Short mmCIF file of C-alpha atoms in Angstrom, two decimals:
data_model
loop_
_atom_site.label_atom_id
_atom_site.label_comp_id
_atom_site.label_asym_id
_atom_site.label_seq_id
_atom_site.Cartn_x
_atom_site.Cartn_y
_atom_site.Cartn_z
CA SER W 434 -45.33 281.05 -3.66
CA VAL W 435 -46.46 281.74 -7.23
CA THR W 436 -44.40 281.91 -10.41
CA CYS W 437 -44.69 282.78 -14.07
CA THR W 438 -42.34 282.69 -17.05
CA THR W 439 -42.40 284.85 -20.15
CA ILE W 440 -40.32 285.91 -23.14
CA SER W 441 -42.03 289.31 -23.26
CA GLN W 442 -41.66 292.35 -20.99
CA SER W 443 -44.42 291.52 -18.53
CA CYS W 444 -45.78 288.52 -16.68
CA THR W 445 -48.73 288.06 -14.32
CA PRO W 446 -48.60 285.16 -11.84
CA ALA W 447 -51.86 283.33 -11.36
CA ASN W 448 -53.66 282.65 -8.08
CA MET W 449 -52.22 285.58 -6.11
CA VAL W 450 -54.15 286.46 -2.95
CA ASP W 451 -55.44 290.00 -2.42
CA ASN W 452 -53.91 292.14 0.34
CA VAL W 453 -51.02 289.79 1.04
CA PRO W 454 -47.50 291.24 0.64
CA TYR W 455 -45.26 289.26 -1.70
CA THR W 456 -41.49 289.34 -1.99
CA VAL W 457 -40.72 289.46 -5.70
CA LYS W 458 -37.75 287.62 -7.17
CA VAL W 459 -36.94 288.21 -10.83
CA VAL W 460 -34.57 286.05 -12.86
CA ALA W 461 -33.59 287.45 -16.27
CA THR W 462 -31.82 285.15 -18.74
CA ASN W 463 -30.20 285.74 -22.09
CA ALA W 464 -27.79 283.74 -24.23
CA LEU W 465 -24.87 284.55 -21.94
CA ALA W 466 -26.10 284.11 -18.38
CA SER W 467 -28.83 284.62 -15.79
CA ALA W 468 -29.16 287.50 -13.30
CA THR W 469 -31.32 287.49 -10.17
CA SER W 470 -32.82 290.52 -8.45
CA VAL W 471 -31.95 291.28 -4.84
CA ALA W 472 -34.82 290.18 -2.62
CA ILE W 473 -35.75 291.44 0.85
CA SER W 474 -35.17 288.41 3.03
CA ASP W 475 -36.20 289.66 6.47
CA PRO W 476 -39.10 287.37 7.47
CA MET W 477 -41.13 290.09 9.25
CA TYR W 478 -40.94 292.55 6.35
CA GLY W 479 -44.52 291.73 5.36
CA SER W 480 -45.74 293.19 8.67
CA GLN W 481 -43.83 296.45 8.20
CA TRP W 482 -46.64 298.21 6.36
CA HIS W 483 -44.98 301.58 6.98
CA LEU W 484 -42.29 300.63 4.45
CA TYR W 485 -44.38 299.68 1.44
CA SER W 486 -48.15 300.30 1.81
CA ALA W 487 -50.15 302.93 -0.08
CA PHE W 488 -49.44 305.56 2.60
CA GLY W 489 -46.12 304.08 3.64
CA ILE W 490 -42.81 305.60 2.59
CA GLN W 491 -42.06 303.43 -0.48
CA ALA W 492 -38.73 302.32 0.96
CA HIS W 493 -38.29 299.62 -1.68
CA LYS W 494 -38.00 302.31 -4.34
CA ALA W 495 -35.28 304.09 -2.38
CA TRP W 496 -33.40 300.78 -1.93
CA GLN W 497 -33.07 300.46 -5.69
CA ILE W 498 -30.67 303.41 -5.38
CA THR W 499 -29.20 303.07 -1.87
CA ARG W 500 -29.86 301.30 1.39
CA GLY W 501 -27.57 303.73 3.17
CA LYS W 502 -23.80 303.91 3.54
CA PRO W 503 -21.83 303.09 6.70
CA THR W 504 -20.07 306.44 6.42
CA VAL W 505 -23.39 308.09 7.30
CA VAL W 506 -24.03 308.00 11.06
CA VAL W 507 -27.49 308.52 12.56
CA ALA W 508 -27.49 309.34 16.28
CA VAL W 509 -30.38 308.08 18.39
CA LEU W 510 -30.73 310.35 21.44
CA ASP W 511 -33.02 308.22 23.54
CA SER W 512 -33.07 305.67 26.37
CA GLY W 513 -30.03 303.79 25.07
CA ILE W 514 -29.89 300.51 23.21
CA THR W 515 -29.87 296.79 24.01
CA ALA W 516 -28.11 293.89 22.29
CA HIS W 517 -30.17 292.54 19.40
CA PRO W 518 -29.41 290.39 16.33
CA ASP W 519 -30.91 293.07 14.07
CA LEU W 520 -28.78 295.83 15.66
CA ASP W 521 -25.52 294.13 16.62
CA GLY W 522 -22.89 295.29 14.14
CA GLN W 523 -25.04 298.27 13.12
CA THR W 524 -23.72 300.66 15.76
CA VAL W 525 -20.70 302.84 16.50
CA GLN W 526 -19.42 303.84 19.95
CA GLY W 527 -22.00 305.92 21.78
CA PHE W 528 -22.24 307.58 25.18
CA ASP W 529 -24.47 307.90 28.26
CA PHE W 530 -25.37 311.49 29.16
CA ILE W 531 -27.71 310.81 32.09
CA SER W 532 -26.21 312.73 34.98
CA SER W 533 -28.59 311.52 37.72
CA PRO W 534 -27.46 308.20 39.28
CA SER W 535 -30.99 307.43 40.44
CA SER W 536 -32.35 307.97 36.92
CA SER W 537 -29.60 306.12 35.04
CA HIS W 538 -29.84 302.85 37.02
CA ASP W 539 -26.30 301.92 35.97
CA ASN W 540 -24.06 303.28 38.76
CA GLN W 541 -21.34 304.19 36.28
CA SER W 542 -19.38 307.41 35.97
CA ILE W 543 -16.34 308.75 34.18
CA GLY W 544 -15.68 310.76 37.32
CA VAL W 545 -15.09 314.18 35.77
CA ASN W 546 -17.73 316.35 37.48
CA THR W 547 -20.40 314.96 35.18
CA GLY W 548 -22.55 313.06 37.63
CA ASP W 549 -23.25 309.63 36.18
CA TRP W 550 -22.08 310.24 32.59
CA ASP W 551 -20.22 307.27 31.15
CA ALA W 552 -19.14 305.69 27.87
CA ASP W 553 -21.70 302.85 27.92
CA PRO W 554 -24.98 303.72 26.12
CA THR W 555 -26.62 300.41 27.02
CA ASP W 556 -30.23 300.73 28.09
CA VAL W 557 -30.27 298.95 31.45
CA GLY W 558 -33.97 299.65 31.90
CA ASP W 559 -35.99 302.76 32.74
CA TYR W 560 -38.38 300.94 35.06
CA SER W 561 -39.82 302.63 38.12
CA ALA W 562 -42.44 301.77 40.73
CA GLY W 563 -45.41 300.37 38.84
CA ASN W 564 -43.84 300.87 35.39
CA ASN W 565 -41.93 298.37 33.28
CA SER W 566 -38.96 299.37 31.15
CA SER W 567 -39.90 300.86 27.80
CA TRP W 568 -36.89 299.80 25.65
CA HIS W 569 -37.81 302.90 23.67
CA GLY W 570 -34.37 303.53 22.19
CA THR W 571 -34.07 299.94 20.93
CA HIS W 572 -37.39 300.22 19.09
CA VAL W 573 -36.43 303.57 17.55
CA ALA W 574 -32.98 302.34 16.49
CA GLY W 575 -34.52 299.36 14.69
CA LEU W 576 -36.87 301.57 12.70
CA ILE W 577 -33.84 303.48 11.43
CA GLY W 578 -31.19 300.85 10.87
CA ALA W 579 -32.20 297.24 11.58
CA ALA W 580 -30.01 295.09 9.34
CA GLN W 581 -31.29 293.31 6.25
CA ASN W 582 -29.88 289.99 7.36
CA SER W 583 -32.63 287.39 6.93
CA VAL W 584 -33.53 287.98 10.58
CA GLY W 585 -36.58 289.81 11.91
CA VAL W 586 -37.26 293.25 10.45
CA SER W 587 -35.61 295.81 8.18
CA GLY W 588 -34.81 299.41 9.00
CA VAL W 589 -35.50 302.21 6.55
CA ALA W 590 -31.75 302.73 6.12
CA PRO W 591 -30.15 299.36 6.94
CA GLY W 592 -26.79 300.41 5.54
CA VAL W 593 -26.14 303.40 7.82
CA LYS W 594 -24.54 303.23 11.25
CA ILE W 595 -26.39 303.97 14.49
CA LEU W 596 -24.82 306.14 17.21
CA PRO W 597 -26.65 305.35 20.48
CA VAL W 598 -26.70 308.31 22.88
CA ARG W 599 -28.47 307.74 26.19
CA VAL W 600 -30.34 310.79 27.48
CA LEU W 601 -33.52 309.32 29.02
CA GLY W 602 -33.71 307.38 32.28
CA THR W 603 -36.23 306.60 34.96
CA SER W 604 -36.94 310.29 35.54
CA GLY W 605 -36.77 311.36 31.93
CA GLY W 606 -33.89 313.66 31.11
CA GLU W 607 -32.26 316.97 31.99
CA THR W 608 -32.00 319.88 29.56
CA SER W 609 -28.30 320.36 30.37
CA ASP W 610 -27.62 316.68 29.61
CA LEU W 611 -29.52 316.93 26.33
CA ILE W 612 -27.57 320.00 25.21
CA ALA W 613 -24.29 318.21 25.96
CA ALA W 614 -25.52 315.15 24.06
CA ILE W 615 -26.51 317.19 20.98
CA ASN W 616 -23.13 318.92 20.92
CA TRP W 617 -21.20 315.67 21.42
CA ALA W 618 -23.21 313.66 18.89
CA SER W 619 -22.74 316.38 16.26
CA GLY W 620 -18.96 316.39 16.71
CA LEU W 621 -18.25 319.19 19.16
CA HIS W 622 -15.95 318.81 22.16
CA VAL W 623 -17.73 318.46 25.51
CA ALA W 624 -15.65 319.17 28.61
CA GLY W 625 -14.69 316.05 30.52
CA VAL W 626 -15.85 313.66 27.79
CA PRO W 627 -13.75 311.85 25.14
CA ASP W 628 -14.41 313.31 21.70
CA ASN W 629 -16.85 311.53 19.43
CA LEU W 630 -14.78 309.75 16.77
CA THR W 631 -17.80 309.08 14.54
CA PRO W 632 -19.90 312.27 14.52
CA ALA W 633 -23.46 312.00 13.30
CA ARG W 634 -24.88 313.51 10.11
CA VAL W 635 -28.40 313.00 11.44
CA MET W 636 -29.76 313.09 15.00
CA ASN W 637 -33.12 311.59 15.93
CA LEU W 638 -34.84 312.83 19.09
CA SER W 639 -37.99 310.81 19.76
CA ILE W 640 -38.38 312.56 23.08
CA GLY W 641 -40.58 315.33 24.36
CA THR W 642 -42.33 317.11 27.17
CA GLU W 643 -45.21 319.56 27.33
CA THR W 644 -44.22 323.21 27.73
CA VAL W 645 -45.72 326.66 27.37
CA SER W 646 -42.42 328.53 27.49
CA GLY W 647 -41.03 327.50 24.12
CA CYS W 648 -37.51 326.29 23.44
CA ASP W 649 -34.75 327.46 25.76
CA ALA W 650 -31.79 329.37 24.34
CA GLY W 651 -29.24 326.64 25.11
CA THR W 652 -31.04 323.85 23.26
CA GLN W 653 -31.84 326.15 20.36
CA ALA W 654 -28.18 327.18 20.06
CA ALA W 655 -27.10 323.52 20.04
CA PHE W 656 -29.53 322.68 17.24
CA ARG W 657 -28.54 325.79 15.30
CA SER W 658 -24.85 324.96 15.52
CA ALA W 659 -25.43 321.37 14.43
CA TRP W 660 -27.67 322.36 11.51
CA ASP W 661 -25.17 324.89 10.21
CA ARG W 662 -22.46 322.22 10.28
CA GLY W 663 -24.58 319.86 8.20
CA VAL W 664 -25.91 317.75 11.10
CA THR W 665 -29.67 317.50 10.74
CA ALA W 666 -31.84 317.10 13.83
CA VAL W 667 -35.19 315.30 13.42
CA THR W 668 -37.68 315.56 16.29
CA ALA W 669 -41.02 314.06 17.27
CA ALA W 670 -43.93 316.50 17.28
CA GLY W 671 -45.31 314.92 20.46
CA ASN W 672 -48.22 312.73 21.50
CA GLY W 673 -50.57 315.24 23.06
CA ASP W 674 -50.85 316.80 26.49
CA GLN W 675 -50.80 315.19 29.92
CA TYR W 676 -54.39 314.06 29.39
CA GLY W 677 -53.64 312.37 26.07
CA ASN W 678 -55.30 315.02 23.92
CA ALA W 679 -53.43 316.11 20.79
CA MET W 680 -52.32 319.73 20.97
CA GLN W 681 -50.40 322.20 18.83
CA ALA W 682 -46.84 321.02 18.31
CA ILE W 683 -45.41 324.39 19.34
CA TYR W 684 -46.06 323.32 22.95
CA SER W 685 -43.87 320.21 22.80
CA TYR W 686 -40.13 320.44 23.58
CA PRO W 687 -37.64 319.87 21.92
CA GLY W 688 -39.67 319.62 18.73
CA ASN W 689 -40.54 323.29 19.13
CA CYS W 690 -36.88 324.24 18.83
CA TYR W 691 -35.45 325.65 15.62
CA PRO W 692 -33.99 324.47 13.36
CA THR W 693 -35.17 320.87 13.41
CA ILE W 694 -37.36 318.74 11.17
CA ASN W 695 -40.43 318.20 13.35
CA VAL W 696 -42.51 315.16 12.46
CA GLY W 697 -46.17 314.30 13.04
CA ALA W 698 -47.61 310.79 12.83
CA THR W 699 -50.06 309.19 10.41
CA GLY W 700 -51.82 305.83 10.43
CA TYR W 701 -52.30 303.13 7.81
CA SER W 702 -54.94 305.14 5.92
CA GLY W 703 -52.71 308.20 5.65
CA ASP W 704 -54.54 310.48 8.07
CA SER W 705 -53.29 312.07 11.28
CA SER W 706 -52.91 309.60 14.14
CA TYR W 707 -55.37 310.27 16.95
CA TYR W 708 -52.62 311.30 19.39
CA SER W 709 -50.35 313.29 17.06
CA ASN W 710 -49.69 316.95 17.78
CA TYR W 711 -50.53 319.25 14.91
CA GLY W 712 -50.36 322.74 13.49
CA PRO W 713 -47.71 325.05 12.04
CA GLY W 714 -45.05 323.49 14.30
CA VAL W 715 -45.17 320.26 12.23
CA ASP W 716 -42.92 320.14 9.15
CA PHE W 717 -43.82 316.73 7.71
CA SER W 718 -45.78 313.62 8.58
CA ALA W 719 -44.65 309.99 8.50
CA PRO W 720 -46.17 306.65 9.50
CA GLY W 721 -46.22 306.46 13.29
CA GLY W 722 -49.08 304.02 13.73
CA ASP W 723 -52.64 304.31 14.96
CA ASN W 724 -54.41 301.41 16.63
CA THR W 725 -57.77 302.98 15.79
CA ASP W 726 -56.84 302.76 12.09
CA ALA W 727 -56.00 299.10 11.65
CA PRO W 728 -57.98 297.44 8.86
CA SER W 729 -57.29 293.70 8.79
CA PRO W 730 -55.54 292.02 7.03
CA TYR W 731 -53.83 295.09 5.60
CA THR W 732 -51.76 295.82 8.70
CA ASN W 733 -50.74 292.16 9.05
CA GLY W 734 -51.18 291.60 12.76
CA THR W 735 -49.63 294.91 13.83
CA GLU W 736 -52.92 296.44 15.06
CA GLY W 737 -52.03 299.47 12.94
CA MET W 738 -48.78 300.09 14.82
CA LEU W 739 -45.12 299.86 13.76
CA LEU W 740 -43.10 296.68 14.24
CA SER W 741 -39.46 297.00 15.32
CA THR W 742 -36.74 295.65 17.59
CA TRP W 743 -37.46 295.16 21.29
CA ASN W 744 -36.42 293.50 24.53
CA LEU W 745 -38.45 291.09 26.66
CA GLY W 746 -37.16 292.25 30.06
CA THR W 747 -39.84 293.76 32.27
CA THR W 748 -37.32 295.73 34.33
CA THR W 749 -33.71 294.79 33.54
CA VAL W 750 -32.48 293.51 30.19
CA GLY W 751 -33.96 290.22 28.95
CA ALA W 752 -33.98 288.41 25.63
CA ALA W 753 -34.06 290.25 22.31
CA ASP W 754 -37.43 290.30 20.57
CA TYR W 755 -39.78 292.41 18.42
CA SER W 756 -42.79 294.52 19.35
CA ILE W 757 -45.35 296.95 17.95
CA GLU W 758 -45.53 300.57 19.11
CA GLU W 759 -47.22 303.78 17.99
CA GLY W 760 -46.30 307.43 18.43
CA THR W 761 -44.61 310.40 16.87
CA SER W 762 -41.59 308.66 18.43
CA MET W 763 -41.99 306.10 15.63
CA ALA W 764 -42.63 308.69 12.89
CA SER W 765 -39.53 310.76 13.67
CA PRO W 766 -36.95 307.96 13.05
CA ILE W 767 -38.62 307.18 9.72
CA VAL W 768 -37.72 310.70 8.56
CA ALA W 769 -34.28 310.60 10.19
CA ALA W 770 -33.51 307.44 8.22
CA ILE W 771 -34.65 309.08 4.96
CA VAL W 772 -32.28 311.97 5.65
CA GLY W 773 -29.57 309.33 6.14
CA LEU W 774 -30.39 307.87 2.72
CA ILE W 775 -30.21 311.35 1.16
CA TYR W 776 -26.74 311.91 2.64
CA SER W 777 -25.74 308.46 1.40
CA VAL W 778 -26.49 309.62 -2.15
CA ASN W 779 -24.42 312.78 -1.73
CA PRO W 780 -22.55 313.64 1.49
CA ASP W 781 -22.11 317.23 0.30
CA PHE W 782 -25.75 318.08 0.91
CA THR W 783 -26.45 320.60 3.65
CA SER W 784 -29.22 320.33 6.22
CA ASP W 785 -31.18 322.85 4.17
CA ASP W 786 -30.71 320.67 1.09
CA ALA W 787 -32.05 317.59 2.88
CA TYR W 788 -35.03 319.57 4.15
CA GLU W 789 -35.87 320.92 0.71
CA ILE W 790 -35.51 317.50 -0.95
CA ILE W 791 -38.01 315.99 1.47
CA LYS W 792 -40.36 318.95 1.13
CA ALA W 793 -40.29 318.72 -2.67
CA THR W 794 -41.16 315.02 -2.67
CA VAL W 795 -43.82 314.59 0.03
CA ARG W 796 -47.17 313.20 -1.01
CA THR W 797 -50.12 315.51 -0.47
CA PHE W 798 -52.81 314.37 1.93
CA LYS W 799 -55.77 312.49 0.54
CA ALA W 800 -58.89 314.60 0.09
CA GLY W 801 -61.38 314.15 2.89
CA THR W 802 -58.82 313.34 5.57
CA GLN W 803 -58.39 315.40 8.71
CA CYS W 804 -54.96 316.47 7.49
CA ALA W 805 -56.47 317.85 4.28
CA ASN W 806 -59.67 319.29 5.75
CA THR W 807 -58.12 321.28 8.58
CA ALA W 808 -55.37 322.92 6.55
CA SER W 809 -57.35 326.16 6.22
CA GLN W 810 -58.17 326.22 9.93
CA TYR W 811 -54.52 326.44 10.93
CA GLY W 812 -53.31 328.33 7.89
CA VAL W 813 -51.31 327.00 5.00
CA GLN W 814 -48.03 328.87 5.20
CA ASN W 815 -45.21 327.97 2.83
CA GLY W 816 -46.94 324.71 2.02
CA TYR W 817 -47.59 323.63 5.60
CA SER W 818 -50.86 322.71 7.23
CA TYR W 819 -52.35 320.78 10.12
CA CYS W 820 -50.04 317.80 9.48
CA GLY W 821 -47.17 319.56 7.75
CA ALA W 822 -46.37 319.65 4.05
CA GLY W 823 -47.31 316.02 3.40
CA ILE W 824 -46.32 312.40 4.02
CA VAL W 825 -42.66 311.68 3.38
CA ASP W 826 -41.73 309.49 0.40
CA ALA W 827 -38.33 307.81 0.65
CA GLY W 828 -38.33 306.59 -2.93
CA ALA W 829 -39.09 310.01 -4.42
CA ALA W 830 -36.66 311.79 -2.07
CA VAL W 831 -33.72 309.54 -2.89
CA LYS W 832 -34.48 309.75 -6.60
CA LEU W 833 -34.45 313.56 -6.47
CA ALA W 834 -31.23 313.49 -4.44
CA GLN W 835 -29.52 311.79 -7.39
CA THR W 836 -30.01 314.80 -9.64
CA ARG W 837 -30.06 317.74 -7.24
CA LYS W 838 -26.85 319.70 -6.78
CA PRO W 839 -25.70 320.57 -3.24
CA SER W 840 -25.92 324.17 -2.13
CA PRO W 841 -22.65 326.10 -2.33
CA PRO W 842 -20.75 326.47 0.96
CA LYS W 843 -21.71 329.48 3.03
CA PRO W 844 -19.02 332.19 3.36
#
């Protein structure tokens, strides 16, 4: 802890240590009273390099304008969610769209010709023979909306609400279940299911599978319908092929569907993560972590990965905790949360508006990086390259959202 006092407009504390994150508290006093700045009190914030570092998203600048409004709902279509002190109170009523009883592990059903669908989106564990549960949805949800509550970590948009929608189980997910989940989360009626009383404005899909056949018509129609109604889908570009080698993002479903915002991953130094899919199918990049790009002490014990909410259970649910992960699965919710902040500034923005605001405010890739050097190889079309248009900047995007006018309604 270091302090300084001044009667001028600037002050430099002595004895600060290089490369250590500080939480700054400012007290301004005049003849009438004193005012204190709002500090970030979450004790693990210093390890969340993706929020504030040189190639992070500058979340603290966005928070000067908004930390998100509870009227903005971000759906997390994933493995479900577990109880956690950083997520409890941050959610609205979700749903479980896993139709296979053997994949869902929960033996619940609403009993209306929907297999194992039910109204409980709790992640009971996606363990299988030789594999522990991933708690993937809990980690993703925390990146978006972990509360700023003096506990653990902070989400990018801690003021929004999370809509947990369970679509991934032991055996992954079914396309028909995913289509139903997209429609339900975005506010459409799904036969045999109670209507969603808190429709999402943003949907995050940190899910994917390798494909050579492109996006199917049903999923594409669901995304198109949602987008046109102002519900923005954000997808992960994918973590390579079955052998772990990064590939073109057009071969990863559902990120290869249109229209979505498809997100690639970068590491601490701002270059493409070793696993991240690439090419014209990527719209933007965001911090997703890279354990081969982890200069110490800059990444503060995270091994270059992203810290978020977690669960300690190896198979079934255990105690709440925190963990580090890497993947385009981590980059996608960063962008979804920024879209949530944009809609918190002005709910009249369309999906196209949100897309254009982000595109106009991304930071270009640093010269000499893979993302910059390979742009010509894959063709720069409409500002896009190997890693998309650039790295997202929450502070710049929210600032632009304050002055930009929404597009007029379509006839």
